[in-house]
XYZ file of C-alpha atoms in Angstrom:
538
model
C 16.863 -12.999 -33.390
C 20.199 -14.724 -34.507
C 23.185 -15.291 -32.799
C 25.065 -13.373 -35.657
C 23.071 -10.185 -34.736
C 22.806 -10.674 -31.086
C 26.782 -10.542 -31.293
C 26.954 -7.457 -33.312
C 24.422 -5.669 -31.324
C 26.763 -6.590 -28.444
C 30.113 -5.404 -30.255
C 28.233 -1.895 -30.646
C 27.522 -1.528 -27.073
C 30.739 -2.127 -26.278
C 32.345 0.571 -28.934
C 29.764 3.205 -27.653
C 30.268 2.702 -23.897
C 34.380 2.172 -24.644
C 34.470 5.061 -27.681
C 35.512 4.594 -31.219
C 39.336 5.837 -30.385
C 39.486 2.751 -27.754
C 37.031 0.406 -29.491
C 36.792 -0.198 -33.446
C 33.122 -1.216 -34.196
C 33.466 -4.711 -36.370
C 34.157 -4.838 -39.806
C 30.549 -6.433 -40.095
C 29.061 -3.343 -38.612
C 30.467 -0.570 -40.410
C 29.272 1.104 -43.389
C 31.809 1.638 -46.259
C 33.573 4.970 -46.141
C 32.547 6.839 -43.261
C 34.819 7.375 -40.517
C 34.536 4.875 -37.432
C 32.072 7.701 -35.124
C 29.506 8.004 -38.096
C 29.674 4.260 -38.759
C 28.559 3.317 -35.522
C 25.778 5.527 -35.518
C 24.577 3.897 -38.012
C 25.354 0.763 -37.029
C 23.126 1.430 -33.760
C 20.386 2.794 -35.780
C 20.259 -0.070 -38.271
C 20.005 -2.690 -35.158
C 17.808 -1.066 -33.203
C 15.457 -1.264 -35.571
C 16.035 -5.004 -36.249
C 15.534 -5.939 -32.817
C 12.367 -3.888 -32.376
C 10.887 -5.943 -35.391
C 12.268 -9.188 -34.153
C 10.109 -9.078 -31.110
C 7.249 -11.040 -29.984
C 4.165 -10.054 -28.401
C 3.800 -10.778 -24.880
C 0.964 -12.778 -24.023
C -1.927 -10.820 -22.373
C -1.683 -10.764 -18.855
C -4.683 -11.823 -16.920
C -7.382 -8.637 -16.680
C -7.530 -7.686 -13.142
C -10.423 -8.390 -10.820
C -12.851 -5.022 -11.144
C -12.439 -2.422 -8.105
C -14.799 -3.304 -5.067
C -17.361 -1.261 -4.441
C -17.229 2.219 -2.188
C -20.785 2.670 -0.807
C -19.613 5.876 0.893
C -21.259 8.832 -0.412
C -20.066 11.318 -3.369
C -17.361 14.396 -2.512
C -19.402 17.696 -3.185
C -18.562 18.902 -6.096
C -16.728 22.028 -4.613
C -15.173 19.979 -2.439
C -13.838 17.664 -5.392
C -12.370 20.625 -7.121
C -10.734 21.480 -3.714
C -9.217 18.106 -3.193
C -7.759 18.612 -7.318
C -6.404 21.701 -6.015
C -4.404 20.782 -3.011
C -3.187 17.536 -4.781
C -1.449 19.601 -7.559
C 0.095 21.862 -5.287
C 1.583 19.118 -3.280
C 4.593 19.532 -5.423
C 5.178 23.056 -4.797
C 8.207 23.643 -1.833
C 7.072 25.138 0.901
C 10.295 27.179 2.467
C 8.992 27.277 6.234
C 12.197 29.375 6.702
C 11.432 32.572 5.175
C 7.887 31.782 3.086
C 7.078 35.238 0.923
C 3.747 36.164 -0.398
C 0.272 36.566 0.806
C -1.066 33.159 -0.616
C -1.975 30.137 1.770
C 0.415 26.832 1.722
C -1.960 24.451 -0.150
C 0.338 21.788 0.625
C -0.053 22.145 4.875
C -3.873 22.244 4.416
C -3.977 18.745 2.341
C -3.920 16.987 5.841
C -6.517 19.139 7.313
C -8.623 18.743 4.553
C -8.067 14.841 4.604
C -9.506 14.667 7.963
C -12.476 16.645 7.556
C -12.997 14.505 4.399
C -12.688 11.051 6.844
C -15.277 12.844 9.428
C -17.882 13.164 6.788
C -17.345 9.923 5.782
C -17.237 10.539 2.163
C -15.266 8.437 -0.787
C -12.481 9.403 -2.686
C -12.796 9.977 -6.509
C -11.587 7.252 -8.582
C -9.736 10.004 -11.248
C -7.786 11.535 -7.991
C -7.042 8.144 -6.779
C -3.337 8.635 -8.218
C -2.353 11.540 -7.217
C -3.656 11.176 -4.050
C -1.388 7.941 -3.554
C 1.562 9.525 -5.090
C 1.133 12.207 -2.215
C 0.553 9.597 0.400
C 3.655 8.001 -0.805
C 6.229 11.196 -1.079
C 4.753 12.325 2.708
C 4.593 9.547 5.327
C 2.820 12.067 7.911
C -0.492 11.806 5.127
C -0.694 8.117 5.183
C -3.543 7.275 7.570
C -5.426 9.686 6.743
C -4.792 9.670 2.602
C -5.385 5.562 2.730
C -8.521 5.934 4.797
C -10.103 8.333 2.583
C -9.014 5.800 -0.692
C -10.591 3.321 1.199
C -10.891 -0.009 -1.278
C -10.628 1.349 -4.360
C -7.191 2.560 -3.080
C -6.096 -0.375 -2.077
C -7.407 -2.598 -4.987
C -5.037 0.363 -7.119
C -2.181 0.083 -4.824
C -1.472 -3.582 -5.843
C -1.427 -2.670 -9.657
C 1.474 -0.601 -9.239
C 4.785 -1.335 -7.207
C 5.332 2.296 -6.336
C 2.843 1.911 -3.946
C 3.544 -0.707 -2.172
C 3.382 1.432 1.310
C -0.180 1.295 0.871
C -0.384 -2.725 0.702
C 2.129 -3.272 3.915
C 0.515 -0.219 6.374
C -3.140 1.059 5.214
C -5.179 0.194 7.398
C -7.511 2.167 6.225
C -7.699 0.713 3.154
C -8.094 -2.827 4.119
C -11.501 -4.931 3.189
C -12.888 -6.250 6.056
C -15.177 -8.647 7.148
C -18.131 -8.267 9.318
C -15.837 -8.616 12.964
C -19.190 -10.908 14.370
C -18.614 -13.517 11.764
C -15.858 -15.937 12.939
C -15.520 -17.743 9.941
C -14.873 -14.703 7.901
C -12.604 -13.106 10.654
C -10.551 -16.677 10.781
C -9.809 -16.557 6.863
C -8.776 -12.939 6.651
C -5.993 -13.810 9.679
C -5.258 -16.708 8.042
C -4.676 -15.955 4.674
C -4.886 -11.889 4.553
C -2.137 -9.366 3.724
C 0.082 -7.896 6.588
C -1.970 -4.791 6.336
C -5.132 -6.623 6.101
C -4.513 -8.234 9.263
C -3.094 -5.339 11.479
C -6.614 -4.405 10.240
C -8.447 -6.480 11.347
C -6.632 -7.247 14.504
C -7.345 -3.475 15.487
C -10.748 -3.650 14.614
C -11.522 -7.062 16.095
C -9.756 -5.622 19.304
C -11.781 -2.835 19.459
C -15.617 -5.614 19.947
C -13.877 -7.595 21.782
C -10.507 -7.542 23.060
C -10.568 -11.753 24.169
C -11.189 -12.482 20.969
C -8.232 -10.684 19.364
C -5.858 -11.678 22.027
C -6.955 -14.867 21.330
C -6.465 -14.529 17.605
C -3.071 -13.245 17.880
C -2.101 -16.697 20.566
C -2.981 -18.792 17.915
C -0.253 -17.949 15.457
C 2.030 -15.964 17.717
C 4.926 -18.690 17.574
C 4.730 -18.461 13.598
C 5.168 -14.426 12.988
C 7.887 -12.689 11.962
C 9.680 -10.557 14.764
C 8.526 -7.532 13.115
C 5.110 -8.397 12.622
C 4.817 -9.312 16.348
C 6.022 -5.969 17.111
C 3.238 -4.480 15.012
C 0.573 -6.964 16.114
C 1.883 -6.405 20.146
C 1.168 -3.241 19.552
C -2.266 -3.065 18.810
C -3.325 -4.385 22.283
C -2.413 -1.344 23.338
C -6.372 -0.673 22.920
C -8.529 -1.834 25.751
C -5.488 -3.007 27.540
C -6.013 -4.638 30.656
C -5.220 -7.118 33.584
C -6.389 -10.496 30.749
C -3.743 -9.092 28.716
C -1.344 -9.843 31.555
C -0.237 -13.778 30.856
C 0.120 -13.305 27.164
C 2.420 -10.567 28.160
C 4.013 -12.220 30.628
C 4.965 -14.954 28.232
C 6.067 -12.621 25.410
C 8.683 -11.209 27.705
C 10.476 -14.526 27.008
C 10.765 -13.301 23.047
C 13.551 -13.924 20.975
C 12.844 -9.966 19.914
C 14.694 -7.303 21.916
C 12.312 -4.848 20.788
C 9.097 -7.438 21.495
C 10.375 -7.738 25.232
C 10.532 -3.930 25.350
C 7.294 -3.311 23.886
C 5.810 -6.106 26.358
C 6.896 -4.902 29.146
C 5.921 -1.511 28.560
C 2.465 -2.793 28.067
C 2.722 -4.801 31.271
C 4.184 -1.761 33.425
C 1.172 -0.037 32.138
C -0.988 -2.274 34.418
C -0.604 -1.163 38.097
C -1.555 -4.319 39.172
C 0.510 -7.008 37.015
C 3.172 -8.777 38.455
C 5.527 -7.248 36.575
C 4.205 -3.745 37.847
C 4.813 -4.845 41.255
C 8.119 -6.452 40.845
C 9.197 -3.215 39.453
C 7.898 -1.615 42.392
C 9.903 -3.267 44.771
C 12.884 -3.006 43.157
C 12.209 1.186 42.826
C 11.451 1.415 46.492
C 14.542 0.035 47.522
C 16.396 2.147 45.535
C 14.087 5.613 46.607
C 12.871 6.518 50.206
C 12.779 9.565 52.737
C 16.559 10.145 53.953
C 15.513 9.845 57.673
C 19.012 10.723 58.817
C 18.832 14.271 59.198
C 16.486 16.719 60.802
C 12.820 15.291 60.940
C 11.372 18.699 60.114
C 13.004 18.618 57.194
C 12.339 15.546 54.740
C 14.591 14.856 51.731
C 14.754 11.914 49.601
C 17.547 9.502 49.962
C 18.452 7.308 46.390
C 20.825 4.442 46.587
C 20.730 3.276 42.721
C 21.111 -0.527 41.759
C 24.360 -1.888 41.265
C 23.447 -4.715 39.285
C 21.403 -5.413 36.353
C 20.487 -8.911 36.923
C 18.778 -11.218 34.470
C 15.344 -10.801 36.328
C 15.800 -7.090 36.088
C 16.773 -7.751 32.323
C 13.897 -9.955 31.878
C 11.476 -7.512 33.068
C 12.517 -4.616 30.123
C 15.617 -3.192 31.429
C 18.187 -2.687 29.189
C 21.997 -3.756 30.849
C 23.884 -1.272 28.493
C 23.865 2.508 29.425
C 24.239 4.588 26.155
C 26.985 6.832 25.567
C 27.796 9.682 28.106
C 25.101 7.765 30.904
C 26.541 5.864 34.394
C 24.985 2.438 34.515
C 23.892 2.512 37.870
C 21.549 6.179 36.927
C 20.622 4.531 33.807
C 19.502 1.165 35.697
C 17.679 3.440 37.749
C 15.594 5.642 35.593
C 14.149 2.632 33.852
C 13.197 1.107 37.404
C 11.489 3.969 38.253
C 9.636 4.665 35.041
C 8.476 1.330 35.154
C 6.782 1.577 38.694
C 3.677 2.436 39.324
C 3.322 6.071 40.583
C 0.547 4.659 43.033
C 3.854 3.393 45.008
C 5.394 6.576 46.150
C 2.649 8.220 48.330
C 2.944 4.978 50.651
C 6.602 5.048 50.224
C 7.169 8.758 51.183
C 4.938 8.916 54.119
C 1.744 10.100 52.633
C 2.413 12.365 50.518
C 0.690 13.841 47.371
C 2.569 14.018 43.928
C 2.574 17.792 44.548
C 4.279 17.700 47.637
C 6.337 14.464 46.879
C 8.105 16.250 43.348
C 8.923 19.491 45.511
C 11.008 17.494 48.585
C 14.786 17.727 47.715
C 16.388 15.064 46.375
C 19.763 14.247 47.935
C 23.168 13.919 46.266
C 22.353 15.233 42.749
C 19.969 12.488 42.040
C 16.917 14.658 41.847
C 17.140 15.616 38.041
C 17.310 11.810 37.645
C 14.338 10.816 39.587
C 12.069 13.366 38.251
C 12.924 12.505 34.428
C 11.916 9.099 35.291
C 8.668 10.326 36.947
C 7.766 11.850 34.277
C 8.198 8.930 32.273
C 6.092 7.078 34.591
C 3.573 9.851 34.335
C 3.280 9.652 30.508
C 3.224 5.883 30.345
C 0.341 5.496 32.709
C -1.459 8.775 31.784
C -1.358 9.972 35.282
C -2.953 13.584 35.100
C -2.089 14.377 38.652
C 1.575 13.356 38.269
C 1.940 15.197 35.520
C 0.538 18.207 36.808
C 2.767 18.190 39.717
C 5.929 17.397 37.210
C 4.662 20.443 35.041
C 4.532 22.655 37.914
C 3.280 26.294 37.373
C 3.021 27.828 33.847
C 4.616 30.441 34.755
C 7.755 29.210 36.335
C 10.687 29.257 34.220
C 11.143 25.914 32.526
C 14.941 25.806 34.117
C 13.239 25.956 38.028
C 10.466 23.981 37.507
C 9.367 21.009 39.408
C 10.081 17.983 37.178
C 11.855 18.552 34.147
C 13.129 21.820 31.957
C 12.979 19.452 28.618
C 10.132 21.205 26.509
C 10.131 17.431 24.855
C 9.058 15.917 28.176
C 7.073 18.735 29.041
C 4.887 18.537 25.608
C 4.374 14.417 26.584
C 3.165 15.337 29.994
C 0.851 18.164 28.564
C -0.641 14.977 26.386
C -1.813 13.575 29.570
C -4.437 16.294 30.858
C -7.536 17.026 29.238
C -7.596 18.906 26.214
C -9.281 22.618 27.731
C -6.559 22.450 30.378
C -3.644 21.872 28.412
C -4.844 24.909 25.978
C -4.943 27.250 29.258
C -1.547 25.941 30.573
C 0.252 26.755 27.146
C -1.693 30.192 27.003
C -0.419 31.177 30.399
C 3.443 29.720 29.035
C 2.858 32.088 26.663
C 1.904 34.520 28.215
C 4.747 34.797 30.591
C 7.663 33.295 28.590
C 6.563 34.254 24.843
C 6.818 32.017 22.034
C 10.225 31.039 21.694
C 10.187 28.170 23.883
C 6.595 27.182 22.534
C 6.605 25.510 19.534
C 6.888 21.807 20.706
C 4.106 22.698 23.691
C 1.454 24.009 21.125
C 2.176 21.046 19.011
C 0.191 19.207 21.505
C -3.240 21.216 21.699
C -6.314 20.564 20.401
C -7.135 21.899 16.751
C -8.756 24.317 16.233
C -7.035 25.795 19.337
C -9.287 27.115 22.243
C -9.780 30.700 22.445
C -7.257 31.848 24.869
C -4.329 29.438 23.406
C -5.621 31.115 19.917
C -5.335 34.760 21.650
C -2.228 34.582 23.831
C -0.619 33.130 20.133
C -1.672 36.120 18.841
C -1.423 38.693 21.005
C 2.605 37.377 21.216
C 3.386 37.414 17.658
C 1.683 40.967 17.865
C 4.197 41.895 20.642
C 7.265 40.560 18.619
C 6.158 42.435 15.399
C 5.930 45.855 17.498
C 9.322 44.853 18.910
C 10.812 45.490 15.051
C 12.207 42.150 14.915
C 11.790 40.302 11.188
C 8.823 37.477 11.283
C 11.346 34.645 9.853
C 12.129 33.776 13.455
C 8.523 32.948 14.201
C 7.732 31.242 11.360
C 6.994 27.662 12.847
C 4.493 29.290 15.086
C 3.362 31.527 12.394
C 2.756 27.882 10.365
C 1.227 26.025 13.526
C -1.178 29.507 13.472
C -2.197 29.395 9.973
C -3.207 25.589 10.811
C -4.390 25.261 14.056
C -6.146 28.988 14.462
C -9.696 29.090 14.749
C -10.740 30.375 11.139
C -13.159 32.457 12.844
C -10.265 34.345 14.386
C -9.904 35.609 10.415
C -11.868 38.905 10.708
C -10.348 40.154 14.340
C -6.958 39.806 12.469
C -7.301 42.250 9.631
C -6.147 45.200 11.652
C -2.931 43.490 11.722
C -2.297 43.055 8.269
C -1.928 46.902 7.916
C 2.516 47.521 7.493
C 3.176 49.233 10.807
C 5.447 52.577 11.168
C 8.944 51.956 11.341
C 9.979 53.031 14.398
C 13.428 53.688 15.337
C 15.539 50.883 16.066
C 13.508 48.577 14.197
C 14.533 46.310 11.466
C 14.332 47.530 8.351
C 11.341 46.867 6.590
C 10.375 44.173 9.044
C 6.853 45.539 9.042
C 6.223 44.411 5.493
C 7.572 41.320 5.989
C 4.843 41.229 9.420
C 1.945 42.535 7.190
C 2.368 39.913 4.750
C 3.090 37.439 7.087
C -0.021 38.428 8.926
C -1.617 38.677 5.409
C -1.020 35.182 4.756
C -2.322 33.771 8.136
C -5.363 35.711 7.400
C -5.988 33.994 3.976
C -5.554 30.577 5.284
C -7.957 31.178 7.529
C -10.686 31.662 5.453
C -9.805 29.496 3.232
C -9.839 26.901 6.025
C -13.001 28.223 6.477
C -14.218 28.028 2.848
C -12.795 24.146 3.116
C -15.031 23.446 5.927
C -18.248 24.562 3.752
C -17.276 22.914 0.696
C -17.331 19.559 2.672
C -20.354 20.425 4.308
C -19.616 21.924 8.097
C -20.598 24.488 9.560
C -19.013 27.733 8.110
C-alpha cells in the first residue's frame, strides 16, 4: 500500500465523517463530472477495493492443543434434546411481573436441570458447549453449575474465545486437576496454574487434607494479590478449625481491609481462638444483668464502648459507623456478633438462649443486642440460638423475640436442619400468609417437604378465592413452579378449573388464577418429565 493511497483513503474518511458541504473530497479522488456526494461514493468504493487487494495473508496461527478428554458418561439422548431446548429459550424474557400463558418458563428450569445433570455425573455435549457458555456468561447465578457440567472441554473452549473469559478466572468446575495425593503434581498446578485452576485445587486439596492446603497457601501468601488472598482465605472456610488459628492470627496484620475482615470472621468462628475470647471480654463488659433493680425481676443492663481502639480495630472492627448509625451502637453490634454465644449463659446467670433473648433489655438497647445475636447465631451456626431469636412461627414478625427483619430471619432459618425449617415456614404460612414469605421459602430445601409444599398451596388457594388478581403472588407462584414437588402435579388439577366470579371480586381474576395455576401445573410435570429423561426416578 502507498503512501499516495494511504493519504487519499484518509482524505475520504475525513469528507464522509465531516460531509461534502463542510469537506471537499481531493481533486485526486473525484471522478470527472459528478457532483461532490456521488464522487465520494465512488471514491470510497474504488479504495476499498484497493486496500482489500493490497493485503497480506496473516501467517497461520499455531493450531490449538486438541480438547482433553471427558471420561464422564454420554447425556441420554432425551435428555440432550432437553438441554437444546432450554438453551434456546434462554433468550426468551421472562416478565415475573405479570407472566401470561399456560406454558412453563424454560429459562427458570435451565438451573434445575443443570444440577440434576451434575448429580448424574454426566458430560456435556461438545455441539452445546457454546451456547451453554454464552448462557453461563449472560446469567452469573448458572455459573457453577453450567462450568461444572462443561467440565474440560469447557474450559479448554473458554480460552479460545475472550467472551468467556469468566469461565478461565472462576470455574472451578472446569479446572483440570491433578490427582490431590501426588505432591509433585499438586506443587506445579499452584505454582504455575491459572487463578481458577488454583482456587481449584486449593478447595479440593482442602477438602483431603486441610494441613496440607493451609500449608500450600503459607508458602506463597506474601506474593498474592489482595484479591486473590481474599478468594484463597476464603476457601478455608471448609474444615475450619483451631490449626487454622495462627495463620489467621497473622493475616489479621494484612495490608487488605477486606482480608482482615474476612480473617477475623473466620477466627470469631472458632469459640476457642484467642481472638474469640478477646472478643468475649470486651462483649461482657459491655452486656450483663442490670442488678440494680428488683431481684425478681432481671433485665439486661448495656453500657456500649466508647472507644474503638487499635486492638479492637485489629481484631475486625470497623472504627467508622455508616450513615444514620451512633458509633458507640455500631462498635457494639460488631463486639457482640463476634463473641461466642457460649459466653452469655455464664454471663447472665445461667440462663438458656430461650430465656436469655426474652429478659428485657434496658434503655432501648434491646433491638441492638438481639440483631447482633443473631449475627452471632448465623456465623457460628448455632441452632439453639437461632431458634430462640426466631421465636414462635406464629408470632407476628414485629413482636418476635430477636429480630422482625425477614432478611435476618431467612439467615437464621439456614441454621436448623432442613425438615425443621420446612415446618417453621409452613406454620409462617399458615398464620401470616404469603406476603411476608418469599425471602423465608427461599431458604428450604428443594423439592419442598410436604407440608411447606401444602401450606404454599393451600395459601395461594385462599388468595385466589379472595378475588384478588395472581400478579401479586407471582414470586411465590415462580418459587412454586420450581421448588414444588412435581408429584404435587395431579392433586393440583382441580385448581386449574376458572372459578365463579363472585361478587366483589376482581374482574376476571379467576382466569388469570386458572392459568396461573395452569402453568404451575405444566412445570411440574415437565420437571417431572426432566427428571426421567436424565434418568431419576419419575
Amino acid at each position: 500500500m502507498t503512501a499516495t493511497s494511504t493519504s487519499a483513503w484518509e482524505e475520504v474518511v475525513t469528507a464522509a465523517l465531516l460531509g461534502t458541504d463542510r469537506r471537499t473530497p481531493p481533486d485526486a479522488v473525484l471522478t470527472p463530472g459528478k457532483d461532490a456526494p456521488a464522487a465520494l461514493l465512488d471514491a470510497a468504493a474504488l479504495h476499498t477495493v484497493r486496500r482489500r487487494a493490497g493485503l497480506l495473508p496473516a501467517p497461520a496461527a499455531a493450531r490449538p492443543e486438541p480438547a482433553p478428554h471427558d471420561a464422564r458418561p454420554q447425556l441420554p439422548v432425551a435428555a440432550r434434546r432437553r438441554l437444546a431446548q432450554l438453551l434456546a429459550d434462554r433468550s426468551v424474557p421472562s416478565h415475573a411481573g405479570g407472566r401470561r400463558g399456560t406454558a412453563p418458563d424454560l429459562t427458570e428450569l435451565l438451573p434445575q436441570w443443570l444440577a440434576g445433570a451434575n448429580e448424574h455425573g454426566y458430560q456435556a455435549p461438545s455441539s452445546l458447549l457454546p451456547a451453554l457458555l454464552d448462557a453461563a456468561r449472560a446469567r452469573t447465578d448458572l455459573r457453577p453449575q453450567a462450568l461444572a457440567f462443561a467440565g474440560t472441554r469447557g474450559l479448554w473452549l473458554a480460552r479460545l474465545n475472550p467472551e468467556w473469559k469468566f469461565a478461565l478466572r472462576g470455574a472451578s468446575g472446569g479446572a483440570v486437576l491433578p490427582d490431590v495425593t501426588d505432591a509433585e503434581a499438586v506443587q506445579r498446578l499452584w505454582d504455575e496454574g491459572l487463578f481458577a485452576e488454583r482456587v481449584a485445587l486449593l478447595a479440593a486439596v482442602r477438602v483431603h487434607d486441610a494441613g496440607a492446603a493451609l500449608a500450600l497457601l503459607a508458602a506463597t501468601w506474601g506474593t498474592e494479590r489482595a484479591e486473590d488472598r481474599l478468594m484463597f482465605l476464603d476457601s478455608l472456610r471448609t474444615r475450619l478449625s483451631d490449626a487454622d488459628e495462627p495463620f489467621l492470627e497473622q493475616a489479621l496484620s494484612d495490608r487488605s481491609r477486606n482480608v482482615r475482615a474476612t480473617a477475623a470472621e473466620l477466627l470469631s468462628a472458632l469459640p476457642h481462638s484467642a481472638l474469640a475470647g478477646r472478643m468475649a471480654a470486651r462483649a461482657a463488659s459491655c452486656v450483663g444483668l442490670d442488678r440494680s433493680g428488683d431481684a425478681s425481676r432481671a433485665s439486661i443492663a448495656v453500657e456500649a464502648p466508647h472507644e474503638c481502639d487499635a486492638d479492637m480495630q485489629r481484631d475486625g472492627v470497623v472504627p467508622n459507623a455508616p450513615s444514620g448509625r451512633g458509633e458507640r451502637s455500631w462498635w457494639l453490634g460488631q463486639l457482640v456478633e463476634a463473641a461466642p454465644l457460649s459466653t452469655w449463659p455464664g454471663r447472665l446467670g445461667g440462663r438458656t438462649a430461650e430465656e436469655i433473648v426474652a429478659l428485657p433489655v434496658a434503655e432501648d438497647w434491646g433491638q441492638e443486642l438481639h440483631a447482633a445475636w443473631c449475627r452471632a447465631a448465623v456465623r457460628q451456626r448455632d441452632a439453639e440460638w437461632s431458634r430462640a431469636l426466631l421465636g414462635a412461627p406464629a408470632s407476628p414478625p414485629e413482636t418476635g423475640p430477636g429480630t422482625s427483619s425477614l432478611a435476618e430471619r431467612a439467615k437464621l432459618l439456614a441454621t436448623l436442619p432442613a425438615e425443621e425449617r420446612a415446618s417453621w415456614v409452613a406454620e409462617f404460612i399458615a398464620a401470616h400468609g404469603l406476603s411476608e414469605a418469599f425471602q423465608l421459602l427461599g431458604v428450604c430445601a428443594v423439592p419442598w417437604a410436604e407440608p411447606l409444599g401444602r401450606s404454599v398451596v393451600d395459601a395461594l388457594d385462599i388468595a385466589r378465592d379472595a378475588g384478588s388478581y395472581p400478579w401479586s403472588f407471582s414470586g411465590v407462584m415462580g418459587l412454586a413452579e420450581r421448588c414444588l414437588d412435581p408429584a404435587e402435579a395431579s392433586r393440583l388439577e382441580l385448581l386449574t378449573a376458572t372459578p365463579d366470579e363472585t361478587e366483589g371480586a376482581s374482574p376476571g381474576a379467576g382466569g388469570y388464577w386458572s392459568e396461573a395455576f395452569q402453568r404451575l401445573v405444566s412445570t411440574l410435570r415437565l420437571r417431572a418429565a426432566m427428571r426421567v429423561e436424565l434418568g431419576g426416578a419419575p
